[in-house]
């Protein structure tokens, strides 16, 4: 037989109030409705639960024996259906997984980890590299947040643009190109950063409109790999100026403004809608938002 959990709520009120009328008032029900439910409880348990003694009602020994357990079950059920809307960061223990490209990992993650350690020492962060192809990791909860330029197209996902980053041209110190106009930009070899291995980028359309075409000598999946090539050659890398700054400085490279008008790169935060009302997840999103904003304005 499948139990009707509504009976527990009425039973708890009856045992606590000691009368049908008191339970009805507490539950905002009519006395006949509570009386009918008491009849069902008696049928299910095989016990009278409450018996009349003069002008009052007295619980049976069975009812007294189960009163504490009924109260506990009702309290736990209410806690499940009405979860706490307060987040105790000091007690939070959870592992979050963020997926992003290496420039974001280098520029944002160190400060993010420091903030997490300060506010919620029981929280751990896993940072995964971008995949060469789209996966279902965000949908199935294997990834909590995706950070990057893409936005999911399905309504089950949420996306927020956290900021933008201008594009720049990166080259080695002492590069022979001293005047970087569009023609000089097209004349030098290029390495394209693409997790999918693409050999072209939106800048190629701008070049084509001016009757120019650049020579792409390689495509690599990470900014780190591209900058490593640039440090040892005359190859140019077109990438974001601010987020890539730690890696650019680590390789001793220099940047020049992109010699063409181009939209700034968007940095988006994507997550699954199941986490919309999750307090810990919302806290993480806010922390990522704050950290990235500080990086972009520094």
mmCIF file of C-alpha atoms in Angstrom:
data_model
loop_
_atom_site.group_PDB
_atom_site.id
_atom_site.type_symbol
_atom_site.label_atom_id
_atom_site.label_comp_id
_atom_site.label_asym_id
_atom_site.label_seq_id
_atom_site.Cartn_x
_atom_site.Cartn_y
_atom_site.Cartn_z
ATOM 1 C CA UNK A 1 0.000 0.000 0.000
ATOM 2 C CA UNK A 2 1.298 3.463 -0.880
ATOM 3 C CA UNK A 3 1.287 5.783 2.126
ATOM 4 C CA UNK A 4 -0.408 9.176 1.925
ATOM 5 C CA UNK A 5 2.149 11.529 3.436
ATOM 6 C CA UNK A 6 -0.577 14.145 4.010
ATOM 7 C CA UNK A 7 -1.811 11.877 6.814
ATOM 8 C CA UNK A 8 1.397 12.532 8.737
ATOM 9 C CA UNK A 9 0.808 16.284 8.711
ATOM 10 C CA UNK A 10 -2.703 15.875 10.111
ATOM 11 C CA UNK A 11 -1.549 13.249 12.598
ATOM 12 C CA UNK A 12 1.183 15.561 13.870
ATOM 13 C CA UNK A 13 -1.320 18.387 14.337
ATOM 14 C CA UNK A 14 -3.800 16.086 16.111
ATOM 15 C CA UNK A 15 -1.186 14.773 18.533
ATOM 16 C CA UNK A 16 0.161 18.258 19.195
ATOM 17 C CA UNK A 17 -3.218 19.985 19.611
ATOM 18 C CA UNK A 18 -5.043 17.103 21.251
ATOM 19 C CA UNK A 19 -8.320 17.811 19.417
ATOM 20 C CA UNK A 20 -9.894 17.789 15.994
ATOM 21 C CA UNK A 21 -10.886 21.448 16.261
ATOM 22 C CA UNK A 22 -7.385 22.550 17.316
ATOM 23 C CA UNK A 23 -5.773 20.604 14.484
ATOM 24 C CA UNK A 24 -8.265 22.048 11.989
ATOM 25 C CA UNK A 25 -7.495 25.613 13.065
ATOM 26 C CA UNK A 26 -3.754 24.991 12.873
ATOM 27 C CA UNK A 27 -3.988 23.458 9.414
ATOM 28 C CA UNK A 28 -6.609 25.957 8.133
ATOM 29 C CA UNK A 29 -9.006 23.113 7.390
ATOM 30 C CA UNK A 30 -12.594 22.427 8.423
ATOM 31 C CA UNK A 31 -13.262 20.219 11.457
ATOM 32 C CA UNK A 32 -15.207 17.679 9.334
ATOM 33 C CA UNK A 33 -12.232 17.418 6.945
ATOM 34 C CA UNK A 34 -9.823 16.717 9.818
ATOM 35 C CA UNK A 35 -12.314 14.285 11.372
ATOM 36 C CA UNK A 36 -12.496 12.350 8.093
ATOM 37 C CA UNK A 37 -8.688 12.255 7.914
ATOM 38 C CA UNK A 38 -8.551 10.977 11.488
ATOM 39 C CA UNK A 39 -10.844 8.172 10.381
ATOM 40 C CA UNK A 40 -8.430 7.298 7.582
ATOM 41 C CA UNK A 41 -5.480 7.345 10.004
ATOM 42 C CA UNK A 42 -7.337 4.999 12.345
ATOM 43 C CA UNK A 43 -8.035 2.657 9.450
ATOM 44 C CA UNK A 44 -4.418 2.664 8.268
ATOM 45 C CA UNK A 45 -2.874 2.213 11.725
ATOM 46 C CA UNK A 46 -5.558 0.038 13.288
ATOM 47 C CA UNK A 47 -5.462 2.292 16.343
ATOM 48 C CA UNK A 48 -7.902 4.930 17.668
ATOM 49 C CA UNK A 49 -5.079 7.496 18.023
ATOM 50 C CA UNK A 50 -7.265 9.885 20.075
ATOM 51 C CA UNK A 51 -10.102 8.780 22.365
ATOM 52 C CA UNK A 52 -12.601 10.949 24.189
ATOM 53 C CA UNK A 53 -12.224 11.335 27.951
ATOM 54 C CA UNK A 54 -15.030 13.611 29.114
ATOM 55 C CA UNK A 55 -14.714 16.960 27.319
ATOM 56 C CA UNK A 56 -11.197 16.291 26.040
ATOM 57 C CA UNK A 57 -9.411 13.737 23.893
ATOM 58 C CA UNK A 58 -6.513 11.603 25.069
ATOM 59 C CA UNK A 59 -3.854 9.974 22.869
ATOM 60 C CA UNK A 60 -3.589 6.220 22.972
ATOM 61 C CA UNK A 61 -0.347 4.523 24.050
ATOM 62 C CA UNK A 62 0.433 3.839 20.391
ATOM 63 C CA UNK A 63 -0.062 7.529 19.546
ATOM 64 C CA UNK A 64 2.216 8.604 22.391
ATOM 65 C CA UNK A 65 4.838 6.142 21.197
ATOM 66 C CA UNK A 66 4.962 7.493 17.650
ATOM 67 C CA UNK A 67 4.499 11.217 18.416
ATOM 68 C CA UNK A 68 8.212 12.124 18.339
ATOM 69 C CA UNK A 69 8.822 10.128 15.147
ATOM 70 C CA UNK A 70 5.827 11.733 13.403
ATOM 71 C CA UNK A 71 7.052 15.206 14.411
ATOM 72 C CA UNK A 72 10.535 14.429 13.073
ATOM 73 C CA UNK A 73 9.201 13.113 9.761
ATOM 74 C CA UNK A 74 6.980 16.149 9.233
ATOM 75 C CA UNK A 75 9.853 18.511 10.060
ATOM 76 C CA UNK A 76 12.191 16.745 7.621
ATOM 77 C CA UNK A 77 9.533 16.728 4.888
ATOM 78 C CA UNK A 78 9.009 20.463 5.350
ATOM 79 C CA UNK A 79 12.753 21.026 5.164
ATOM 80 C CA UNK A 80 12.888 19.158 1.843
ATOM 81 C CA UNK A 81 9.962 21.056 0.343
ATOM 82 C CA UNK A 82 11.015 24.438 1.751
ATOM 83 C CA UNK A 83 14.823 24.422 1.721
ATOM 84 C CA UNK A 84 16.778 27.047 3.579
ATOM 85 C CA UNK A 85 17.438 30.218 1.584
ATOM 86 C CA UNK A 86 20.570 30.991 3.562
ATOM 87 C CA UNK A 87 24.055 29.874 2.556
ATOM 88 C CA UNK A 88 26.663 29.192 5.221
ATOM 89 C CA UNK A 89 29.912 29.531 3.299
ATOM 90 C CA UNK A 90 32.003 28.550 6.306
ATOM 91 C CA UNK A 91 30.262 25.149 6.363
ATOM 92 C CA UNK A 92 29.903 24.661 2.607
ATOM 93 C CA UNK A 93 31.686 21.582 1.279
ATOM 94 C CA UNK A 94 31.441 21.169 -2.481
ATOM 95 C CA UNK A 95 33.550 20.687 -5.578
ATOM 96 C CA UNK A 96 32.775 22.970 -8.527
ATOM 97 C CA UNK A 97 33.972 22.305 -12.073
ATOM 98 C CA UNK A 98 34.712 25.176 -14.452
ATOM 99 C CA UNK A 99 35.616 24.689 -18.101
ATOM 100 C CA UNK A 100 37.485 27.477 -19.893
ATOM 101 C CA UNK A 101 40.362 28.181 -22.262
ATOM 102 C CA UNK A 102 43.877 28.625 -20.943
ATOM 103 C CA UNK A 103 43.929 32.430 -21.129
ATOM 104 C CA UNK A 104 40.971 32.617 -18.747
ATOM 105 C CA UNK A 105 42.551 29.989 -16.522
ATOM 106 C CA UNK A 106 45.753 32.045 -16.322
ATOM 107 C CA UNK A 107 44.165 35.448 -15.765
ATOM 108 C CA UNK A 108 41.050 34.745 -13.691
ATOM 109 C CA UNK A 109 41.419 31.409 -11.903
ATOM 110 C CA UNK A 110 44.281 32.342 -9.505
ATOM 111 C CA UNK A 111 42.306 35.265 -8.046
ATOM 112 C CA UNK A 112 39.132 33.166 -8.046
ATOM 113 C CA UNK A 113 40.806 30.384 -6.055
ATOM 114 C CA UNK A 114 42.094 32.922 -3.527
ATOM 115 C CA UNK A 115 38.584 34.321 -3.037
ATOM 116 C CA UNK A 116 37.071 30.855 -2.642
ATOM 117 C CA UNK A 117 39.697 29.870 -0.075
ATOM 118 C CA UNK A 118 38.987 33.019 1.921
ATOM 119 C CA UNK A 119 35.185 32.804 1.848
ATOM 120 C CA UNK A 120 34.488 29.055 1.709
ATOM 121 C CA UNK A 121 37.505 26.949 2.730
ATOM 122 C CA UNK A 122 35.556 23.718 2.226
ATOM 123 C CA UNK A 123 35.035 24.378 -1.488
ATOM 124 C CA UNK A 124 37.337 22.892 -4.121
ATOM 125 C CA UNK A 125 37.661 24.004 -7.735
ATOM 126 C CA UNK A 126 38.322 21.803 -10.761
ATOM 127 C CA UNK A 127 39.388 23.693 -13.879
ATOM 128 C CA UNK A 128 39.085 21.792 -17.159
ATOM 129 C CA UNK A 129 40.379 22.754 -20.583
ATOM 130 C CA UNK A 130 38.009 23.379 -23.470
ATOM 131 C CA UNK A 131 37.154 20.357 -25.588
ATOM 132 C CA UNK A 132 37.756 20.292 -29.330
ATOM 133 C CA UNK A 133 34.073 19.395 -29.818
ATOM 134 C CA UNK A 134 30.893 20.261 -27.943
ATOM 135 C CA UNK A 135 29.912 17.847 -25.156
ATOM 136 C CA UNK A 136 26.928 17.202 -22.872
ATOM 137 C CA UNK A 137 28.994 17.871 -19.739
ATOM 138 C CA UNK A 138 27.111 21.070 -18.886
ATOM 139 C CA UNK A 139 23.732 19.393 -19.401
ATOM 140 C CA UNK A 140 24.568 16.396 -17.228
ATOM 141 C CA UNK A 141 26.201 18.359 -14.421
ATOM 142 C CA UNK A 142 29.762 17.216 -15.038
ATOM 143 C CA UNK A 143 30.620 20.895 -15.585
ATOM 144 C CA UNK A 144 29.091 23.639 -13.444
ATOM 145 C CA UNK A 145 30.186 26.663 -15.471
ATOM 146 C CA UNK A 146 31.546 27.206 -18.971
ATOM 147 C CA UNK A 147 33.534 30.387 -19.518
ATOM 148 C CA UNK A 148 34.405 31.559 -23.007
ATOM 149 C CA UNK A 149 33.130 33.173 -26.144
ATOM 150 C CA UNK A 150 30.343 30.741 -27.010
ATOM 151 C CA UNK A 151 26.709 30.741 -25.921
ATOM 152 C CA UNK A 152 24.445 27.648 -25.821
ATOM 153 C CA UNK A 153 21.519 27.757 -28.216
ATOM 154 C CA UNK A 154 18.995 25.684 -26.227
ATOM 155 C CA UNK A 155 16.534 27.193 -23.709
ATOM 156 C CA UNK A 156 17.603 24.786 -20.950
ATOM 157 C CA UNK A 157 20.881 26.697 -20.646
ATOM 158 C CA UNK A 158 21.542 30.116 -19.165
ATOM 159 C CA UNK A 159 24.173 32.538 -20.414
ATOM 160 C CA UNK A 160 25.461 35.859 -19.113
ATOM 161 C CA UNK A 161 27.984 38.123 -20.825
ATOM 162 C CA UNK A 162 30.451 39.115 -18.113
ATOM 163 C CA UNK A 163 32.552 41.491 -20.190
ATOM 164 C CA UNK A 164 34.485 42.046 -23.395
ATOM 165 C CA UNK A 165 38.154 42.070 -24.297
ATOM 166 C CA UNK A 166 39.707 43.920 -27.263
ATOM 167 C CA UNK A 167 41.769 42.010 -29.783
ATOM 168 C CA UNK A 168 45.463 42.665 -30.182
ATOM 169 C CA UNK A 169 48.379 41.389 -32.244
ATOM 170 C CA UNK A 170 51.100 39.598 -30.297
ATOM 171 C CA UNK A 171 54.690 39.244 -31.523
ATOM 172 C CA UNK A 172 58.148 38.592 -30.146
ATOM 173 C CA UNK A 173 60.260 41.416 -28.810
ATOM 174 C CA UNK A 174 62.543 42.665 -31.578
ATOM 175 C CA UNK A 175 60.124 41.565 -34.311
ATOM 176 C CA UNK A 176 61.076 43.091 -37.695
ATOM 177 C CA UNK A 177 57.586 44.573 -38.073
ATOM 178 C CA UNK A 178 57.859 48.100 -36.666
ATOM 179 C CA UNK A 179 54.889 49.678 -38.471
ATOM 180 C CA UNK A 180 51.853 47.433 -38.203
ATOM 181 C CA UNK A 181 49.299 48.461 -40.779
ATOM 182 C CA UNK A 182 46.836 46.100 -42.428
ATOM 183 C CA UNK A 183 49.176 45.300 -45.325
ATOM 184 C CA UNK A 184 52.095 44.524 -43.015
ATOM 185 C CA UNK A 185 49.770 42.455 -40.824
ATOM 186 C CA UNK A 186 48.817 40.314 -43.813
ATOM 187 C CA UNK A 187 52.415 39.953 -44.984
ATOM 188 C CA UNK A 188 53.710 38.103 -41.917
ATOM 189 C CA UNK A 189 52.962 34.462 -41.022
ATOM 190 C CA UNK A 190 50.146 33.810 -38.551
ATOM 191 C CA UNK A 191 49.205 31.152 -36.025
ATOM 192 C CA UNK A 192 45.473 30.810 -35.310
ATOM 193 C CA UNK A 193 44.132 29.779 -31.918
ATOM 194 C CA UNK A 194 41.137 27.486 -32.414
ATOM 195 C CA UNK A 195 39.950 24.628 -30.230
ATOM 196 C CA UNK A 196 38.279 23.153 -33.324
ATOM 197 C CA UNK A 197 41.388 23.463 -35.490
ATOM 198 C CA UNK A 198 40.014 26.128 -37.819
ATOM 199 C CA UNK A 199 42.473 27.868 -40.124
ATOM 200 C CA UNK A 200 40.450 31.061 -40.493
ATOM 201 C CA UNK A 201 38.937 33.676 -38.186
ATOM 202 C CA UNK A 202 36.656 36.730 -38.597
ATOM 203 C CA UNK A 203 39.710 38.921 -39.273
ATOM 204 C CA UNK A 204 40.161 37.093 -42.594
ATOM 205 C CA UNK A 205 36.871 38.534 -43.829
ATOM 206 C CA UNK A 206 38.123 42.052 -43.043
ATOM 207 C CA UNK A 207 41.329 41.341 -44.945
ATOM 208 C CA UNK A 208 39.420 39.933 -47.919
ATOM 209 C CA UNK A 209 37.331 43.106 -48.088
ATOM 210 C CA UNK A 210 40.600 45.019 -48.559
ATOM 211 C CA UNK A 211 41.885 42.564 -51.157
ATOM 212 C CA UNK A 212 44.371 41.020 -48.723
ATOM 213 C CA UNK A 213 45.017 37.496 -47.502
ATOM 214 C CA UNK A 214 47.259 36.420 -44.646
ATOM 215 C CA UNK A 215 49.380 33.265 -44.556
ATOM 216 C CA UNK A 216 48.310 30.940 -41.744
ATOM 217 C CA UNK A 217 51.149 28.546 -40.986
ATOM 218 C CA UNK A 218 49.454 26.664 -38.133
ATOM 219 C CA UNK A 219 46.412 26.378 -35.928
ATOM 220 C CA UNK A 220 46.693 25.333 -32.285
ATOM 221 C CA UNK A 221 44.165 24.660 -29.540
ATOM 222 C CA UNK A 222 45.594 26.899 -26.819
ATOM 223 C CA UNK A 223 46.916 30.434 -26.475
ATOM 224 C CA UNK A 224 49.939 29.043 -24.641
ATOM 225 C CA UNK A 225 50.979 26.962 -27.645
ATOM 226 C CA UNK A 226 50.476 29.872 -30.035
ATOM 227 C CA UNK A 227 52.549 32.262 -27.933
ATOM 228 C CA UNK A 228 55.294 29.677 -27.598
ATOM 229 C CA UNK A 229 55.533 29.590 -31.400
ATOM 230 C CA UNK A 230 55.495 33.396 -31.600
ATOM 231 C CA UNK A 231 58.332 33.639 -29.075
ATOM 232 C CA UNK A 232 60.598 31.603 -31.370
ATOM 233 C CA UNK A 233 59.566 32.976 -34.784
ATOM 234 C CA UNK A 234 58.164 35.942 -36.676
ATOM 235 C CA UNK A 235 54.627 34.544 -36.496
ATOM 236 C CA UNK A 236 51.866 36.903 -35.380
ATOM 237 C CA UNK A 237 49.100 35.885 -32.990
ATOM 238 C CA UNK A 238 45.745 37.653 -32.923
ATOM 239 C CA UNK A 239 44.150 37.199 -29.521
ATOM 240 C CA UNK A 240 42.528 38.997 -26.616
ATOM 241 C CA UNK A 241 44.691 41.682 -25.043
ATOM 242 C CA UNK A 242 43.686 41.600 -21.366
ATOM 243 C CA UNK A 243 42.921 37.963 -20.595
ATOM 244 C CA UNK A 244 46.075 36.832 -22.392
ATOM 245 C CA UNK A 245 48.276 39.389 -20.617
ATOM 246 C CA UNK A 246 49.734 36.984 -18.014
ATOM 247 C CA UNK A 247 50.784 34.522 -20.729
ATOM 248 C CA UNK A 248 52.050 37.307 -23.016
ATOM 249 C CA UNK A 249 54.217 38.690 -20.219
ATOM 250 C CA UNK A 250 55.415 35.210 -19.249
ATOM 251 C CA UNK A 251 56.796 34.698 -22.766
ATOM 252 C CA UNK A 252 58.285 38.201 -22.919
ATOM 253 C CA UNK A 253 56.157 39.130 -25.932
ATOM 254 C CA UNK A 254 54.791 42.515 -26.989
ATOM 255 C CA UNK A 255 51.383 43.573 -28.282
ATOM 256 C CA UNK A 256 50.263 45.966 -30.990
ATOM 257 C CA UNK A 257 46.736 47.221 -31.682
ATOM 258 C CA UNK A 258 44.904 45.264 -34.342
ATOM 259 C CA UNK A 259 45.148 47.405 -37.510
ATOM 260 C CA UNK A 260 41.445 47.058 -38.279
ATOM 261 C CA UNK A 261 38.168 47.786 -36.563
ATOM 262 C CA UNK A 262 36.900 44.581 -35.010
ATOM 263 C CA UNK A 263 34.315 43.824 -32.297
ATOM 264 C CA UNK A 264 35.727 43.023 -28.888
ATOM 265 C CA UNK A 265 35.616 39.383 -27.831
ATOM 266 C CA UNK A 266 32.771 38.549 -25.455
ATOM 267 C CA UNK A 267 33.392 36.560 -22.282
ATOM 268 C CA UNK A 268 30.295 34.536 -21.442
ATOM 269 C CA UNK A 269 29.355 32.452 -18.427
ATOM 270 C CA UNK A 270 27.106 29.482 -19.269
ATOM 271 C CA UNK A 271 25.302 27.079 -16.932
ATOM 272 C CA UNK A 272 22.324 24.717 -16.874
ATOM 273 C CA UNK A 273 18.980 26.004 -15.643
ATOM 274 C CA UNK A 274 18.897 23.365 -12.864
ATOM 275 C CA UNK A 275 21.306 25.609 -10.958
ATOM 276 C CA UNK A 276 19.283 28.825 -11.252
ATOM 277 C CA UNK A 277 18.072 28.683 -7.642
ATOM 278 C CA UNK A 278 21.059 26.828 -6.186
ATOM 279 C CA UNK A 279 22.504 29.241 -3.613
ATOM 280 C CA UNK A 280 26.034 27.844 -3.748
ATOM 281 C CA UNK A 281 26.079 27.909 -7.542
ATOM 282 C CA UNK A 282 24.751 31.486 -7.560
ATOM 283 C CA UNK A 283 27.518 32.438 -5.122
ATOM 284 C CA UNK A 284 30.124 30.926 -7.457
ATOM 285 C CA UNK A 285 28.673 32.786 -10.457
ATOM 286 C CA UNK A 286 28.815 36.051 -8.529
ATOM 287 C CA UNK A 287 32.404 35.357 -7.514
ATOM 288 C CA UNK A 288 33.394 34.639 -11.132
ATOM 289 C CA UNK A 289 31.619 37.822 -12.271
ATOM 290 C CA UNK A 290 33.391 39.978 -9.688
ATOM 291 C CA UNK A 291 36.806 38.447 -10.322
ATOM 292 C CA UNK A 292 36.584 38.765 -14.098
ATOM 293 C CA UNK A 293 35.401 42.375 -13.878
ATOM 294 C CA UNK A 294 38.411 43.265 -11.754
ATOM 295 C CA UNK A 295 40.749 41.576 -14.228
ATOM 296 C CA UNK A 296 39.247 43.453 -17.171
ATOM 297 C CA UNK A 297 39.482 46.884 -15.558
ATOM 298 C CA UNK A 298 42.927 46.421 -14.016
#
